[in-house]
Structure formats: C-alpha cells, structure tokens
Short mmCIF file of C-alpha atoms and ligand atoms in Angstrom, two decimals:
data_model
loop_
_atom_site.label_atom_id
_atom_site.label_comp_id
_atom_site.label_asym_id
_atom_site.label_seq_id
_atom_site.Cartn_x
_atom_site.Cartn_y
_atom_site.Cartn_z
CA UNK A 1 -110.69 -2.34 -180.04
CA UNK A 2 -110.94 -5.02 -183.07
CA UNK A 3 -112.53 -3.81 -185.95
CA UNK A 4 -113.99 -6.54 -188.38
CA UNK A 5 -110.84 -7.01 -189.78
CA UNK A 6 -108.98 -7.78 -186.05
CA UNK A 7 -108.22 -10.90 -184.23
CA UNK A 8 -107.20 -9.66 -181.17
CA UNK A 9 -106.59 -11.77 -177.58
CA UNK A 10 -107.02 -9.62 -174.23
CA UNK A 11 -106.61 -10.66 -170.42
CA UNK A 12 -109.29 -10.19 -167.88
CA UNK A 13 -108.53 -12.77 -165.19
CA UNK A 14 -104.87 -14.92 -165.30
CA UNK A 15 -105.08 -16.52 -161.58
CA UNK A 16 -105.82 -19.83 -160.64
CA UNK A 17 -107.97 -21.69 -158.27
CA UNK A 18 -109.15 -18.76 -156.25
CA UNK A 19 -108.95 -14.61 -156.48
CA UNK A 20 -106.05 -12.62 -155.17
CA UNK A 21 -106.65 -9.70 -154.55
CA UNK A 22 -103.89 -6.80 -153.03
CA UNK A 23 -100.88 -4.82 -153.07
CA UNK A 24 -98.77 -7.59 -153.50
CA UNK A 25 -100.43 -9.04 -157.08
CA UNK A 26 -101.58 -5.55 -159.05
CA UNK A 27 -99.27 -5.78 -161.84
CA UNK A 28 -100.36 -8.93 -162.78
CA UNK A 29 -103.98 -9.30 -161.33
CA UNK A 30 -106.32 -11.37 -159.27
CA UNK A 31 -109.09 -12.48 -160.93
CA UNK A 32 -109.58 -15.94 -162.11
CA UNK A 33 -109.79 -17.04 -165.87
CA UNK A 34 -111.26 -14.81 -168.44
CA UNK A 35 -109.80 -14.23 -171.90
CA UNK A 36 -111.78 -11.99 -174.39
CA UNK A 37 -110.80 -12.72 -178.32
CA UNK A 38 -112.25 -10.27 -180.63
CA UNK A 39 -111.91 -11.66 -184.24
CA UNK A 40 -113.39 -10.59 -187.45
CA UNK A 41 -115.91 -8.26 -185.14
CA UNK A 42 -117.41 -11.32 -183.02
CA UNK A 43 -116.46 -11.55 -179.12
CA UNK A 44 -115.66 -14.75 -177.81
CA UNK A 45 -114.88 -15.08 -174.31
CA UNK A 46 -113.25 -17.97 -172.72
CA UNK A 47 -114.05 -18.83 -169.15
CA UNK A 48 -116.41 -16.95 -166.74
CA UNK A 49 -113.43 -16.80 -163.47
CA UNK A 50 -113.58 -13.35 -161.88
CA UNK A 51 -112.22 -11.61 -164.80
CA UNK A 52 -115.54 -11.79 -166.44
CA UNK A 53 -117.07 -9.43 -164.19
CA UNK A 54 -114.65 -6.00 -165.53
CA UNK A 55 -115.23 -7.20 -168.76
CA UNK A 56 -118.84 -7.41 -168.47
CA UNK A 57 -118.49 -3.64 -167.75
CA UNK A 58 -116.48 -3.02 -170.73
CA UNK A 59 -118.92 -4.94 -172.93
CA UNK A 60 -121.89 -2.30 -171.73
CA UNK A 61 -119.16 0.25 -172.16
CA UNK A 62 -118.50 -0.44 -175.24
CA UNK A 63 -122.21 -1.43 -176.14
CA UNK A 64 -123.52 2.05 -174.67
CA UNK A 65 -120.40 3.87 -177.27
CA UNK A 66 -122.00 1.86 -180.63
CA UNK A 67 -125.38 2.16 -179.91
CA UNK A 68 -125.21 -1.61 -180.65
CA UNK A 69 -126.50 -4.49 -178.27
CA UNK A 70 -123.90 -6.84 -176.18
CA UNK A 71 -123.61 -10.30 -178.21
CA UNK A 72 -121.10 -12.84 -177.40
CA UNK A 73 -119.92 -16.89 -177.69
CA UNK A 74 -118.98 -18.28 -173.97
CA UNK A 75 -116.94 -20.80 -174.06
CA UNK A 76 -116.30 -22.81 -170.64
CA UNK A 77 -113.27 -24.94 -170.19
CA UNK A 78 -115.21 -26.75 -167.51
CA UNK A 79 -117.44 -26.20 -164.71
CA UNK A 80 -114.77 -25.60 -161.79
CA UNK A 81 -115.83 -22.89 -159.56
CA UNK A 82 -112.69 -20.47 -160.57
CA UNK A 83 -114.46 -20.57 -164.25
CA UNK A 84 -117.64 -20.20 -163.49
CA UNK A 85 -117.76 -18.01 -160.42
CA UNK A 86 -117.67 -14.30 -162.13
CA UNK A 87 -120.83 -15.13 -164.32
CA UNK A 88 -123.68 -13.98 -161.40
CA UNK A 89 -122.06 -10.85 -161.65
CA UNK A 90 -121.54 -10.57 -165.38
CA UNK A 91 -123.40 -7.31 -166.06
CA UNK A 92 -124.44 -8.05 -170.22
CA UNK A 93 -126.67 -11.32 -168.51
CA UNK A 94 -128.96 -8.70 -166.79
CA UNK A 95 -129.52 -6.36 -169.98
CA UNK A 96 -133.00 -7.65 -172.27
CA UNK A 97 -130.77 -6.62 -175.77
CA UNK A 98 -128.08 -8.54 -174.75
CA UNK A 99 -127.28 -12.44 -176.54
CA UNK A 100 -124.94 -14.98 -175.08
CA UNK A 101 -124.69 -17.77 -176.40
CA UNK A 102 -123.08 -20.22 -173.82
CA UNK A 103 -121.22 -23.43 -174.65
CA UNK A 104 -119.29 -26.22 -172.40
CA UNK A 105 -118.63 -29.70 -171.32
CA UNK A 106 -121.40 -31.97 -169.82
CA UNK A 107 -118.98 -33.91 -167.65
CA UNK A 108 -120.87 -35.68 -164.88
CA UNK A 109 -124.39 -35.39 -166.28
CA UNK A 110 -123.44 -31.10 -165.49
CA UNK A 111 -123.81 -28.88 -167.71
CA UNK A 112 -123.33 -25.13 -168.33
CA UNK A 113 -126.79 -24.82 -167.91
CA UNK A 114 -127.49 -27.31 -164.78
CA UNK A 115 -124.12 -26.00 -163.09
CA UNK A 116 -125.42 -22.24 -163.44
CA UNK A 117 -128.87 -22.81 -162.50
CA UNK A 118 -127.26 -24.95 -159.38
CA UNK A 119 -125.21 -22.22 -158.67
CA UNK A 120 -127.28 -18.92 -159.07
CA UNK A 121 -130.08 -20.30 -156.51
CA UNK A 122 -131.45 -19.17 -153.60
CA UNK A 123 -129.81 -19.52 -150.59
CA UNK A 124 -126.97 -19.26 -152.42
CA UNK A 125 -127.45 -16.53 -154.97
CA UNK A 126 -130.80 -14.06 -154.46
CA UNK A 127 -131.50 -14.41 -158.24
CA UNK A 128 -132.36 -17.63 -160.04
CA UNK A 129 -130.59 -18.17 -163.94
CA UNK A 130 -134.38 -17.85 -165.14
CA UNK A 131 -134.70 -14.47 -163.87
CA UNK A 132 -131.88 -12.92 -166.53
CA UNK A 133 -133.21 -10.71 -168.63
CA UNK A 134 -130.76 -11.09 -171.13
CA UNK A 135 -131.17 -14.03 -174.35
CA UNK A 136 -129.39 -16.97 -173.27
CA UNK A 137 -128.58 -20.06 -175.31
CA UNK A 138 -127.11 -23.11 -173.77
CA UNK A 139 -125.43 -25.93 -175.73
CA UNK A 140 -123.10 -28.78 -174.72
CA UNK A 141 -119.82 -29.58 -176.51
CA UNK A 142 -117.88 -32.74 -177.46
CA UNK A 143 -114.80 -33.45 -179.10
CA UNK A 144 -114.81 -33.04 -182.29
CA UNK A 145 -117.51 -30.76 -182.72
CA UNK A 146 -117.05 -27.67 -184.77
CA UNK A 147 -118.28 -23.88 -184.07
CA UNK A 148 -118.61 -21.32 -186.65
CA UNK A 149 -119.68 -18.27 -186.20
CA UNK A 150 -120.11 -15.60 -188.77
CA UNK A 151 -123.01 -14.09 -190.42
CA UNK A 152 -123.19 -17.20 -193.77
CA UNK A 153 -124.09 -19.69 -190.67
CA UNK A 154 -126.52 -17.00 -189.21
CA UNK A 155 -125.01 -15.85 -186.37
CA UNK A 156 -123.54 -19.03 -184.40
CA UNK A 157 -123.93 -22.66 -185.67
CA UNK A 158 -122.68 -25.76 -183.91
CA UNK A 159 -121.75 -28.68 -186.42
CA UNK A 160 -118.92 -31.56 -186.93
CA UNK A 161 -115.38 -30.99 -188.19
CA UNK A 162 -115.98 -32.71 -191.34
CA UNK A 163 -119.16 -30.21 -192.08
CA UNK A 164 -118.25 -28.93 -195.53
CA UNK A 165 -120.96 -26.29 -194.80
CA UNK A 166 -118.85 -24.54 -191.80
CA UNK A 167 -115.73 -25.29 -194.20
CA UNK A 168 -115.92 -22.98 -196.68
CA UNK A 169 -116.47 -19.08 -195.93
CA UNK A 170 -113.06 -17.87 -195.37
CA UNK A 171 -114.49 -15.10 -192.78
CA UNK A 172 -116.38 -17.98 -190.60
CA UNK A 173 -114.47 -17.89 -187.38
CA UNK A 174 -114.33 -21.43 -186.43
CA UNK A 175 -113.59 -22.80 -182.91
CA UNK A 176 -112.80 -27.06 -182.37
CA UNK A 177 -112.72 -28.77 -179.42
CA UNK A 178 -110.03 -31.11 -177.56
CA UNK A 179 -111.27 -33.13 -174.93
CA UNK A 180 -108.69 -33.67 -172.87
CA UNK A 181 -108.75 -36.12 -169.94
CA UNK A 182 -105.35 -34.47 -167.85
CA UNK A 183 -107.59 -32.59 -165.52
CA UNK A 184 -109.81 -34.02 -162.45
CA UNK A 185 -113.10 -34.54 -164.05
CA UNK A 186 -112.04 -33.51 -167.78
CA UNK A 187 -111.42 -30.65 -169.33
CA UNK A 188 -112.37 -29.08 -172.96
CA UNK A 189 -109.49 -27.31 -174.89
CA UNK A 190 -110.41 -24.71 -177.37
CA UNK A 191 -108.61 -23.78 -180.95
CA UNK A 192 -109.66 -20.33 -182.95
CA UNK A 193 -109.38 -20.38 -186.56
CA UNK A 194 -110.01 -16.87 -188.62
CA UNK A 195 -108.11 -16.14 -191.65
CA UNK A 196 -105.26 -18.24 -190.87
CA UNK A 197 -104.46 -16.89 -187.43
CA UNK A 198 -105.01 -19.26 -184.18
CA UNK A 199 -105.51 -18.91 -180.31
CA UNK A 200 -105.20 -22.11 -178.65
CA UNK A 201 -106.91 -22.11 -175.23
CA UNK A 202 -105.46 -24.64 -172.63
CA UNK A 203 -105.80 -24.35 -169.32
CA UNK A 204 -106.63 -26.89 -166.51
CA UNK A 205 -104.19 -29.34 -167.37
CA UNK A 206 -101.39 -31.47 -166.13
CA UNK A 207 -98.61 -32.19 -169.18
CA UNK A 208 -97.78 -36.04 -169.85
CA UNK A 209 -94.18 -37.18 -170.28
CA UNK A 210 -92.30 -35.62 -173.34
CA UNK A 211 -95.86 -33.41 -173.67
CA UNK A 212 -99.54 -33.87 -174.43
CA UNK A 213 -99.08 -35.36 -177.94
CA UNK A 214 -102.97 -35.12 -178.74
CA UNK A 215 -102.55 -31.32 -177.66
CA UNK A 216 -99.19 -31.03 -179.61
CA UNK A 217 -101.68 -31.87 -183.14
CA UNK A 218 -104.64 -29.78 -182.29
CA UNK A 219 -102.36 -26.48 -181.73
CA UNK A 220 -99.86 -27.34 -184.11
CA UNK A 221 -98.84 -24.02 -185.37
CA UNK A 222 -100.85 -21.49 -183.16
CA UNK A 223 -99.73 -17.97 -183.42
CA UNK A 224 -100.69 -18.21 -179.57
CA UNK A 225 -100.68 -21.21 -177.28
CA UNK A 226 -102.45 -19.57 -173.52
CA UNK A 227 -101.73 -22.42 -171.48
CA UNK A 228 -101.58 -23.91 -167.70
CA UNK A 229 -98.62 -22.76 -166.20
CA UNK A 230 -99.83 -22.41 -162.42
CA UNK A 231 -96.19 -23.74 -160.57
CA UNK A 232 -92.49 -23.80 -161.17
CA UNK A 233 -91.03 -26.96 -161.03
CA UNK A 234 -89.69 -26.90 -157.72
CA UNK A 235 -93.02 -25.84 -155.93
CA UNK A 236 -94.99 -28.59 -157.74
CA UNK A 237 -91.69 -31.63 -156.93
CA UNK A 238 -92.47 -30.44 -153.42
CA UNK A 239 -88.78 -28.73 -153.07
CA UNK A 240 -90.00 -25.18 -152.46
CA UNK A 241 -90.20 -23.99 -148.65
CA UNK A 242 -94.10 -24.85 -146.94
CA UNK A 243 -95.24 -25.89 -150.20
CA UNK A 244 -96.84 -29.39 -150.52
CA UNK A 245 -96.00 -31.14 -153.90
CA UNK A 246 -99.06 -30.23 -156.41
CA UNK A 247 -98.18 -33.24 -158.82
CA UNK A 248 -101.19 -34.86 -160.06
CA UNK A 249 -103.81 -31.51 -159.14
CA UNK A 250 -104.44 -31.10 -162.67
CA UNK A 251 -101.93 -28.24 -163.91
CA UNK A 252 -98.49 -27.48 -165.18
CA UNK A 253 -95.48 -26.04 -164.50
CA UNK A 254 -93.82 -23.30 -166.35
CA UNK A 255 -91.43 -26.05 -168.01
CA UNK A 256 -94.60 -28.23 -168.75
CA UNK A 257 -96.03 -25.34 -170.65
CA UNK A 258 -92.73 -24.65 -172.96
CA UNK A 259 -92.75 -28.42 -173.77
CA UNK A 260 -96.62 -28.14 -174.66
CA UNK A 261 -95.62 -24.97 -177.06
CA UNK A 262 -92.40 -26.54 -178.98
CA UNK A 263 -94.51 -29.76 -179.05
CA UNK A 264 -97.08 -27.33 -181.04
CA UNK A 265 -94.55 -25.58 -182.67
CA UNK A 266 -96.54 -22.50 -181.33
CA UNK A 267 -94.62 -18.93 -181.90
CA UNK A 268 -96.02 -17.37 -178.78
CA UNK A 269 -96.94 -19.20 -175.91
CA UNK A 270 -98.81 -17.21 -172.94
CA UNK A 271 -98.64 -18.94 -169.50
CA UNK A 272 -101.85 -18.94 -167.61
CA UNK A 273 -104.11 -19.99 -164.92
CA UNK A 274 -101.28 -18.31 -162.25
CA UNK A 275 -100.73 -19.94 -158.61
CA UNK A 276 -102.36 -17.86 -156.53
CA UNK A 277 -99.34 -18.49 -153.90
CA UNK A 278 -97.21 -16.12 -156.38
CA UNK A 279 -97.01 -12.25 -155.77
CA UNK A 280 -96.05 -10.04 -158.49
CA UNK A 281 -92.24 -10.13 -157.84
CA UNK A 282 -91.74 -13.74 -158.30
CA UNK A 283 -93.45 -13.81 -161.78
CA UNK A 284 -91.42 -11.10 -162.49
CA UNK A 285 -88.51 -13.31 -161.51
CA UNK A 286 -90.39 -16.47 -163.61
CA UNK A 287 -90.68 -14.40 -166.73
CA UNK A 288 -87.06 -13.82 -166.94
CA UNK A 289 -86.11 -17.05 -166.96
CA UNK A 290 -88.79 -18.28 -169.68
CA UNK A 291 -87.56 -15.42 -171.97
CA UNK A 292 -84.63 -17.71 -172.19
CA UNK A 293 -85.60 -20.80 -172.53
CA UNK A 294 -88.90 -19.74 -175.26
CA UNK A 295 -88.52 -16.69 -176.95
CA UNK A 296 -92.16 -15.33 -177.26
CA UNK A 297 -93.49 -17.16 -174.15
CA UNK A 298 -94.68 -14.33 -171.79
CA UNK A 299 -96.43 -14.52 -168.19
CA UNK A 300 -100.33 -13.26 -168.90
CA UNK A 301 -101.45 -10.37 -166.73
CA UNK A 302 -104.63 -8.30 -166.70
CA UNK A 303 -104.85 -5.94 -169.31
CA UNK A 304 -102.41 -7.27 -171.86
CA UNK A 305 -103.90 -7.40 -175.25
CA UNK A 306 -101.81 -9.27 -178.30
CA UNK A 307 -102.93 -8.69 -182.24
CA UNK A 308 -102.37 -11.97 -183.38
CA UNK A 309 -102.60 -10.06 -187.34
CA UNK A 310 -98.96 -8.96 -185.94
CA UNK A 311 -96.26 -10.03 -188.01
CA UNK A 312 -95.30 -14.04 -187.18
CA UNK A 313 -92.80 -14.13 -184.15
CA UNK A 314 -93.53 -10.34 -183.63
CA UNK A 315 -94.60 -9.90 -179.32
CA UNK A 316 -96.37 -6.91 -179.40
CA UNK A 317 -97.96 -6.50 -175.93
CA UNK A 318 -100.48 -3.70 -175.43
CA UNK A 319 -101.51 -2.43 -172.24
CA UNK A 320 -105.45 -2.14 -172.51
CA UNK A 321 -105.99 1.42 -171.12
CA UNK A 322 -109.25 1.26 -169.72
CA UNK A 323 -109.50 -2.14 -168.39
CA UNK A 324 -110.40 -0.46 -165.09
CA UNK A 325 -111.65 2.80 -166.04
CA UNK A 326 -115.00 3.48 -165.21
CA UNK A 327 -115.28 0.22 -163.24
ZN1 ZN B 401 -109.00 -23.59 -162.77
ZN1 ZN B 402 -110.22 -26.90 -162.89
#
C-alpha cells in the first residue's frame, strides 16, 4: 500500500457496460469501472462500476489495520449505470467516521447527487442516499476546473486552473478536468498531477480521425494513459462473426486507444472499460498483439497495481494480493 510518498494506480473493475461474472473472465475480472490511485497518502477513486464494492471492503480493511477513518475523492466519469451502479453497496458510505467527498458532471440537469438519490430509492433500493451514515459532500465539475487536495488547501478544495493558490505546494495533488463531448451525453476526463507523475483517466469515449487532439494536449506526457479500449477493430467495423458494428456507441477500439497514447506521447497506456463479449482467452490473444504495436500498453485486469514513481518506461505490474481476501 502507498505510503505518503507513493503514487500508485490499482484495478478494481476493467469491464464495460455490464458485469461478467464466471469461469470464463477470472483472470481478468468482471466488475465494471473502478480505479483506486493512492498518491502522496490521499485515495482517489475513479468511477463507482462494480469494482467499487471489493474495494469498499479493502478501504474498511485497511481503515480497521490504521486505526484511522475511511476518507476519499470520488471522481465520476459520468452518470452511466456501469459507473455508478457499485456505490449502494460501497461499504465506507454506511460507516459515521467515514468522508467522501463525491465529484462529477451535471449533464442533463443530473448530477452525482440527483442521479444517486434517483437511484438509491425505494422501490428500487430499500435505503434512501439520506439515510448514509457516512459524511458525504457532493460537488459538480466543469472543464477547466481544478482539484487540489492536500492538507495547505485543507483537505479538498475545488478552484480554476489559473488559481495561483492550488499552484504552488509541490505536495498538492491536483486533478483537471476534460470535458469531452465523444460519448452519448458527455463525458468528463480526469488528469492526476503529484510531483511530476500523471494518471490520465479516459474512458467512455469514441476516438476522432487521426485521434482526440483536445485529449492528445491534456495527457500530453502521462506516465499512464487508462483509456477506452472496449472492441478490436473488426468487432466494432461489424466484420467479426454475430457481432453488430458498435461504431458510434461511444468507445474505442484497441487501435483507437494506441493512437490516443502516441497522440499523448504517454509511456504506458492501460486499455480499459473491456467488452463484456470478451472471455479471458481472447484478451490474452489482444494483449499480444498490442505489445507490438505500443510497447508499455497493457490490457487492465483486476488486481493489477502500477507505481507510477517506477522508473520512466519501466512496466512493473503487481498483482495486489488481497484484492479478494477477506471479501
Ligand atoms: Zn461505461
Ligand atoms: Zn457511458
């Protein structure tokens, strides 16, 4: 686990659209998008898929081993139900000690809030948002606001790019938004700043012709670009057997995704948000050929954790040990 001194990425949910769970997808995992980043001692998760619900356990885990109460930043891509749907069951929301501090789009007049409250209702959920016992904070995001968080701002503070304030504590981790409109309904990119290491967050989003150029600037130079990779190129042309074409649904393809990361000149590039068509052997078979064509780009799978403090163009991939234990 990160220290103070970490910045450290880790896999909780990889899959796409909908959970696969089974024999045939354990290597890589079923649960939609979650991505914890540990850096300079603050947790950050991104997206609240499936994933989020193991890592809620490890959170207590890990909360119960310090003596120390849960406190995290949630950061939403966007409201779709595969990044929302784990949060009912997110174990930290039900503890009183416990501070999240939640952040996302308000895209069609929804926000975080209004799309959780909507969501964990009865009849469709027995417990209502205001019955968590845990400190919740809700804020919207836009492009180009700025979020620090580090203990000179007081915890978390939300503020503008150009805030001089947020600008100069070299241990502030910092987070920016991209706005990106290549996803139904819109979509919110997020980039991590902390002592000159970056994790670029980009999922839920369909590449333009010779790549996303306002993408290409914000992650120019990420030590880690985790982005939409959910079809090869001949499922989403419509060439692979009893597949429709999936051009214009919102997401990549594998070759999409290395464009994105030379466009970035990113030195790893994770691919992410999985088709939950593929079983484990064919991403075996899709990682071998992206080793080729992108040294450093890898397929994400529960469990993998990556120290971006690594030496530049180093892959070290880490199997978290007790992602399940205890579960
Ligand atoms: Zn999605
Ligand atoms: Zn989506």
């Amino acid at each position: 686990m990160a220290g103070n001194s970490g910045f450290s990425v880790r896999f909780w949910g990889v899959r796409g659209s909908y959970p696969t769970p089974g024999p045939s997808t354990v290597r890589y995992g079923g649960n939609t998008p979650c991505v914890e980043v540990e850096a300079g001692g603050h947790t950050i998760i991104l997206d609240a898929g499936t994933g989020i619900i193991p890592l809620g356990r490890h959170l207590m885990r890990r909360s119960r081993e310090l003596a120390k109460p849960v406190e995290a930043v949630l950061l939403l891509s966007h409201l779709h139900h595969d990044h929302t749907q784990g949060f009912p069951f997110f174990s930290p929301a039900f503890v009183p000690s416990a501070r999240l501090h939640i952040f996302g789009p308000d895209f069609l007049n929804s926000s975080p809030k209004v799309t959780l409250d909507t969501v964990m209702n009865p009849p469709y959920f027995p417990l209502r948002l205001a019955e968590l016992n845990a400190w919740l904070s809700f804020a919207t995001l836009r492009d180009p606001d700025l979020l620090a968080i580090g203990e000179s701002v007081g915890g978390v503070a939300l503020g503008s790019v150009g805030d001089p304030a947020l600008q100069n504590d070299p241990d502030l981790v910092r987070v920016r938004v991209l706005r990106s409109y290549a996803h139904p309904n819109g979509v919110l990119h997020y980039r991590i700043d902390w002592r000159g290491q970056s994790v670029v967050y980009a999922t839920d989003t369909e590449g333009y012709v010779n790549g996303d150029q306002r993408l290409a600037k914000f992650a120019q130079g990420a030590d880690l670009l985790i982005h939409d990779a959910q079809y090869t190129d001949e499922h989403y042309l419509g060439l692979a057997p009893g597949l429709p074409t999936t051009q214009g649904y919102g997401h990549s393809t594998v070759s999409i995704a290395v464009q994105a990361a030379r466009a970035a000149g990113a030195h790893r590039l994770a691919l992410f948000h999985l088709a939950p068509e593929y079983d484990d052997d064919q991403l075996d078979s899709i990682a071998g050929q992206v080793e080729q064509v992108f040294p450093g780009a890898f397929i994400a799978r529960e469990g993998l954790q990556i120290d971006l403090l690594d030496p530049p163009g180093e892959v070290k991939l880490m199997e978290a040990a007790r992602l399940h234990a205890g579960a």
